[in-house]
Short mmCIF file of C-alpha atoms in Angstrom, two decimals:
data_model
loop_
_atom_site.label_atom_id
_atom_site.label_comp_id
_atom_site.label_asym_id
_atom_site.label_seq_id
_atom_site.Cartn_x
_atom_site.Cartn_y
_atom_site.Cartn_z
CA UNK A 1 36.80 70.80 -66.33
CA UNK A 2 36.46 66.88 -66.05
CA UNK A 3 38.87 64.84 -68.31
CA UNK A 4 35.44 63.80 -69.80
CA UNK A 5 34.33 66.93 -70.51
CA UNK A 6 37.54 68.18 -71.98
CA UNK A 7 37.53 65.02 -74.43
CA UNK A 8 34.02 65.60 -75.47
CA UNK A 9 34.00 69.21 -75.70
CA UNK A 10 37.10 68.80 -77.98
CA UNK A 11 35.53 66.67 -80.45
CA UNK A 12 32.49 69.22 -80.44
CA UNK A 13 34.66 71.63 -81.38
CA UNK A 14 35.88 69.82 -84.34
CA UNK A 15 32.17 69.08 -85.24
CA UNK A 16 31.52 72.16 -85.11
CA UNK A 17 34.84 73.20 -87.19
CA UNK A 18 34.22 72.86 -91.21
CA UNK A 19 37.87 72.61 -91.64
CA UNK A 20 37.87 68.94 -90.34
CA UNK A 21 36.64 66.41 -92.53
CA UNK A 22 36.46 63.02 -92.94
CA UNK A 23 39.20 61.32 -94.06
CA UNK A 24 40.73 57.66 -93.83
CA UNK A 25 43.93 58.56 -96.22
CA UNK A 26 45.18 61.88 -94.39
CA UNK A 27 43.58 60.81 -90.23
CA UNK A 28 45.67 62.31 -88.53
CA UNK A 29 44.38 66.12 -88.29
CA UNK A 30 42.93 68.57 -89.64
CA UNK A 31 40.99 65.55 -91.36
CA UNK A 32 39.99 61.83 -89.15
CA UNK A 33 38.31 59.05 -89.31
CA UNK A 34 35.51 57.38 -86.72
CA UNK A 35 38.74 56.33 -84.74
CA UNK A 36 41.55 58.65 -84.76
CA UNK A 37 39.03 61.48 -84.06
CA UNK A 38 38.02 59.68 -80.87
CA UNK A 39 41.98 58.92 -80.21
CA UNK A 40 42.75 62.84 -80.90
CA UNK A 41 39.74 63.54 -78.58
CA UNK A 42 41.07 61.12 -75.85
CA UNK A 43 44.58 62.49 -76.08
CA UNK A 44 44.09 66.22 -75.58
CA UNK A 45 42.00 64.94 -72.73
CA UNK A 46 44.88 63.56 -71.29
CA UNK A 47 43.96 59.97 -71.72
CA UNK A 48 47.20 57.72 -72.89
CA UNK A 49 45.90 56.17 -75.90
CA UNK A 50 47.99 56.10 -79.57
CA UNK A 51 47.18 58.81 -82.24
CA UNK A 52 46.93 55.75 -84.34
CA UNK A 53 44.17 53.89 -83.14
CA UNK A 54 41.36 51.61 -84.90
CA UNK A 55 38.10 49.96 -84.09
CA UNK A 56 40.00 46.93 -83.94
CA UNK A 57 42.56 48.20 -80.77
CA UNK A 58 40.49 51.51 -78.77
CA UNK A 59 38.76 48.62 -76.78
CA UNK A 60 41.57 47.51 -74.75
CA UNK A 61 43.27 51.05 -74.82
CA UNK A 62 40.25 52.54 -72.83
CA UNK A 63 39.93 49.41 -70.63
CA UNK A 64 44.06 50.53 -69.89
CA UNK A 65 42.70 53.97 -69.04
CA UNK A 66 39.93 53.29 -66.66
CA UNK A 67 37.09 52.92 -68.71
CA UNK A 68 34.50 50.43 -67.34
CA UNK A 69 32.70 47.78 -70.29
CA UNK A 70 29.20 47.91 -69.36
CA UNK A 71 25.72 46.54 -71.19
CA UNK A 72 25.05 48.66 -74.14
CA UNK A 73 21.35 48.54 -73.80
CA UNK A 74 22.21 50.73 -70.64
CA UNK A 75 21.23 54.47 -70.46
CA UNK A 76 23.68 56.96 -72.27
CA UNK A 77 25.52 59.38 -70.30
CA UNK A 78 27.99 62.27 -71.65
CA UNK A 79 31.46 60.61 -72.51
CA UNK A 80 30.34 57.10 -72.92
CA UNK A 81 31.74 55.01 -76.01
CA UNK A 82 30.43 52.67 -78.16
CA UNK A 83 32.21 50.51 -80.59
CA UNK A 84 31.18 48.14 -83.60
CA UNK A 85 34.56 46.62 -83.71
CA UNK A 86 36.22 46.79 -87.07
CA UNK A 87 33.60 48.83 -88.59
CA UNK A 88 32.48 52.52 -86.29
CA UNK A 89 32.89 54.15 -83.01
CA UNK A 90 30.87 56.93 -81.61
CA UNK A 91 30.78 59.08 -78.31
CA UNK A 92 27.69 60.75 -76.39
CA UNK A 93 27.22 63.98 -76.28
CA UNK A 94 24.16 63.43 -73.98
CA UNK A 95 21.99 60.90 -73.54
CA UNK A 96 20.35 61.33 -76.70
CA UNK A 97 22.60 62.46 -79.17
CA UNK A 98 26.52 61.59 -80.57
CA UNK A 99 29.39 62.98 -82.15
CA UNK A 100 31.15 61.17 -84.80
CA UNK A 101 33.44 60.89 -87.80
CA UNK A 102 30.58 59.85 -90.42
CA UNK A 103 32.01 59.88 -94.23
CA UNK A 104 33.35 61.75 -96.79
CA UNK A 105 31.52 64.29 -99.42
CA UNK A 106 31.67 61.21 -102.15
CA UNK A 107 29.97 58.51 -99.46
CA UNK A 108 33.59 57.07 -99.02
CA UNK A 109 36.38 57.14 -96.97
CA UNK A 110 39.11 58.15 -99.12
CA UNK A 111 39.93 60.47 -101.80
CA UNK A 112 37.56 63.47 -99.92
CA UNK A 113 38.78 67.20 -100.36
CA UNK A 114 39.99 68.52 -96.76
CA UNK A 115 37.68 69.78 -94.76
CA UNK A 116 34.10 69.43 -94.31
CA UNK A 117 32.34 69.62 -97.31
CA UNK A 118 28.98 68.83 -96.44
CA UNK A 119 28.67 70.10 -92.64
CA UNK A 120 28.11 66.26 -91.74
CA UNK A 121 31.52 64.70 -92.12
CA UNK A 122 31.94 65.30 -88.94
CA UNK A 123 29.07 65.76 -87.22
CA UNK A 124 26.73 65.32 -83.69
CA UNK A 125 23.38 63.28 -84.44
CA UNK A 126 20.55 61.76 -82.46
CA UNK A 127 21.86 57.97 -81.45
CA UNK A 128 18.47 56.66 -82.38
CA UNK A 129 19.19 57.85 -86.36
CA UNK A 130 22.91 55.74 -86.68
CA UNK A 131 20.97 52.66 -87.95
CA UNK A 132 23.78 50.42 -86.59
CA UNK A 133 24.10 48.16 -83.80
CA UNK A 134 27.54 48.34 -81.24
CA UNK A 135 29.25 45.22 -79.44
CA UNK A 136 30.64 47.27 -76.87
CA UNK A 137 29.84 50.13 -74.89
CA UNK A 138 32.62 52.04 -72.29
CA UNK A 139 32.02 54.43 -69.61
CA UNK A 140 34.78 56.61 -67.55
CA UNK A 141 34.32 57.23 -63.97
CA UNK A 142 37.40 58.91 -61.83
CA UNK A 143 35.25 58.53 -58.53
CA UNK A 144 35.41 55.42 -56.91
CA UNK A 145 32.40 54.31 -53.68
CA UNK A 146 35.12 54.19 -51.08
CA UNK A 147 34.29 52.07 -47.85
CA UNK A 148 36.29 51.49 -44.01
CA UNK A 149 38.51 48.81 -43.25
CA UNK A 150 39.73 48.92 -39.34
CA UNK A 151 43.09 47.25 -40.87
CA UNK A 152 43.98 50.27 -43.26
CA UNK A 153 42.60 53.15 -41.85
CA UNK A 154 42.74 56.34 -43.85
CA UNK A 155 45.16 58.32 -42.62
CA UNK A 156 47.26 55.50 -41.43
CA UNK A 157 50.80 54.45 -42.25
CA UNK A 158 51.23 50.74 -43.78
CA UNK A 159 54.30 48.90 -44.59
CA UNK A 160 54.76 46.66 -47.98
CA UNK A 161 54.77 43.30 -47.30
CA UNK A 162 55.65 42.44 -51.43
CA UNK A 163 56.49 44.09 -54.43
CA UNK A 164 53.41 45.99 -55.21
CA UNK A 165 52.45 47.35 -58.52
CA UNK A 166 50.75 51.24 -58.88
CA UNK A 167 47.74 51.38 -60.60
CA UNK A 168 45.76 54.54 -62.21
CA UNK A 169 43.00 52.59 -60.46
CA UNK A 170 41.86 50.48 -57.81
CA UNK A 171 41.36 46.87 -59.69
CA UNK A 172 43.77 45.10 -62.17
CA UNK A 173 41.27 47.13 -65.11
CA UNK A 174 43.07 49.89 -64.49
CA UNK A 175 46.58 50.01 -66.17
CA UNK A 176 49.92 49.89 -64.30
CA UNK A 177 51.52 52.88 -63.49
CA UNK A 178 55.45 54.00 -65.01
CA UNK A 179 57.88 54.66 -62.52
CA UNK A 180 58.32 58.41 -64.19
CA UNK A 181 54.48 58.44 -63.21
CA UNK A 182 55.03 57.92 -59.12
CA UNK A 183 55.43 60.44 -56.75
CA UNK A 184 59.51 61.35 -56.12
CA UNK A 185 59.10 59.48 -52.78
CA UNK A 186 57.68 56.65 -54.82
CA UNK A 187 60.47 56.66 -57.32
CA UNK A 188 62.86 56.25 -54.63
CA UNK A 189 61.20 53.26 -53.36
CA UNK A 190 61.02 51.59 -57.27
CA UNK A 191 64.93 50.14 -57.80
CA UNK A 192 64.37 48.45 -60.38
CA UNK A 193 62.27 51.57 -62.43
CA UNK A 194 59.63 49.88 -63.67
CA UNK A 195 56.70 51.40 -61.52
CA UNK A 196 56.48 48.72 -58.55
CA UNK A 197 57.02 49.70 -54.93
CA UNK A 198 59.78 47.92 -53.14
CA UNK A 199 58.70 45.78 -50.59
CA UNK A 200 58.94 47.18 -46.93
CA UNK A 201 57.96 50.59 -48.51
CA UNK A 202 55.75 52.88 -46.10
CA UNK A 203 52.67 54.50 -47.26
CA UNK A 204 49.61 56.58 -46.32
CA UNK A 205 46.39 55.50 -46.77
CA UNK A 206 44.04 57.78 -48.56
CA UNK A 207 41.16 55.79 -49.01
CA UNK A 208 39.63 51.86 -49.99
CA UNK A 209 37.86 50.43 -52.09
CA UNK A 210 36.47 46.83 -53.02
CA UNK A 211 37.07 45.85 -56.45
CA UNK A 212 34.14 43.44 -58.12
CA UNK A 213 35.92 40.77 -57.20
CA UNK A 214 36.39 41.48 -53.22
CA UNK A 215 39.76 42.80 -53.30
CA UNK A 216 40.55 45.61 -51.42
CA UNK A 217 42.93 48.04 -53.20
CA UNK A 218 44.19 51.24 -51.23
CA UNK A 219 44.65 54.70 -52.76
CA UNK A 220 48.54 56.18 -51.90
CA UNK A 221 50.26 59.21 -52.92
CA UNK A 222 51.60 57.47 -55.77
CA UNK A 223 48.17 55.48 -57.37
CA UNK A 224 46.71 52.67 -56.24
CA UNK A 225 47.77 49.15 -54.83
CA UNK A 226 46.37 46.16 -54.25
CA UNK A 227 46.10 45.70 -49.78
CA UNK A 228 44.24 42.55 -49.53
CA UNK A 229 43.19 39.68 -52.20
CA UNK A 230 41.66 36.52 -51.48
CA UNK A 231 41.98 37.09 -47.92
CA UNK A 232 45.55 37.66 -47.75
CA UNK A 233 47.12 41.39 -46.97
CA UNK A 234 49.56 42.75 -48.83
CA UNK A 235 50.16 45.47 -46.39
CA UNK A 236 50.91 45.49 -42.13
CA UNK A 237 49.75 48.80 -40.56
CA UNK A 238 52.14 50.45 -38.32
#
C-alpha cells in the first residue's frame, strides 16, 4: 500500500468509526478536529508532521514532506489536500468526494459528548456540498520523471565536490534529511551529524531529475542531492 493510500484509508476508517467524534477540546484521539485528524492520518502514514497541527501550520509541514502546492481549480485526485487557512482542511477520497472532521452534535466545536453522535462528525461528503472556498490545495507524488545526463550516469560513481545536504526529494521543497535518516555508509561520511555528506564523499547514482528551476538533483543510497545548479556541478564522476 502507497503512503497515500495508507493515510487516506486511515482516516476512512475513522469516518467510518462512530467512536470518533468531533472535538476541538479533547483532539487528540479517539475525538479530532479538521486538523489533527488530517495530522493523525498523515502520521500513521508515515509522514513526519506534529500530532498538534492547525490550519494555520499543515501548509508548510506537507510542503517539508513532499507535497507539491498546485492550482486548486485543478482536478481532484485521491490524497490531495485542501486548506482554508485558519478556518478547515479536507482530503479526497476521490475525485468527487472528501473526508473530514465537520462539527460537533451541538453545531460547535467544543463541549461535544465523545464519539460520533450524529454519524457526520466525522464524515466523507461530495466536495461540491462543503459550501466553502480553499486557498491552497497539496498533492503527494513519490515518483519523480527522471531524465539522462552523460555527466552522472546511473550507475556511475561521483565524488563530492562540497558539503551536500540529503533531501527526501529532489528540489529544495523537499525537507532535509537527519543524519539518523542516512544510510550507515552515509552516516560515516556526515562528521559533523547533522545530515550533510562530507565533501569528497563517493556515491552511486540512481537516477536524475530536473527540478522546476533547472537544477539537476541526483538520487543516492542515502536521499537526494543537489549535482548541478545554475550551471555549476556539485559532483566529478569517477
Amino acid at each position: 500500500m502507497s503512503k497515500i493510500d495508507s493515510f487516506v484509508s486511515f482516516l476512512e476508517k475513522i469516518a467510518n468509526d462512530d467512536s470518533h467524534g468531533y472535538a476541538q477540546d479533547h483532539r487528540y484521539g479517539p475525538d479530532y478536529d479538521c486538523s489533527s485528524f488530517v495530522a493523525a492520518g498523515l502520521i500513521h502514514a508515515g509522514f513526519s508532521v506534529s500530532k498538534y497541527s492547525t490550519t494555520r501550520t499543515l501548509a508548510e509541514q506537507l510542503l517539508d514532506n513532499g507535497f507539491k502546492s498546485i492550482d486548486v481549480s485543478a482536478p481532484r485526485k485521491r490524497g490531495d489536500i485542501f486548506l482554508n487557512t485558519g478556518v478547515h482542511v479536507v482530503t479526497c477520497t476521490d475525485s468527487e468526494n472528501i473526508v473530514h472532521a465537520s462539527i460537533n452534535e451541538y453545531g460547535g466545536i467544543v463541549n461535544g459528548q465523545a464519539g460520533d453522535q450524529t454519524g457526520k462528525e466525522i464524515c466523507i461528503i461530495p466536495f461540491s456540498s462543503l459550501g466553502m472556498t480553499f486557498d491552497k490545495h497539496f498533492r503527494y507524488s513519490d515518483t519523480f520523471d527522471t531524465i539522462s545526463d552523460n555527466a552522472f550516469p546511473v550507475g556511475g560513481v561521483c565524488e563530492l565536490l562540497y558539503n551536500l545536504n540529503v533531501r527526501t526529494g529532489p528540489s529544495t521543497q523537499y525537507r532535509k534529511k537527519n543524519h539518523d535518516e542516512l544510510t550507515k555508509d552515509g552516516q560515516k561520511h556526515d562528521k559533523n551529524c547533522n545530515g550533510s555528506l562530507d565533501k569528497g564523499t563517493e556515491v552511486t547514482i540512481l537516477a536524475t531529475v530536473l527540478d522546476a528551476d533547472g537544477n539537476l538533483w541526483s538520487q543516492i543510497p542515502s536521499g537526494w542531492i543537489c549535482a548541478r545548479e545554475g550551471g555549476e556541478n556539485y559532483l566529478k564522476c569517477l
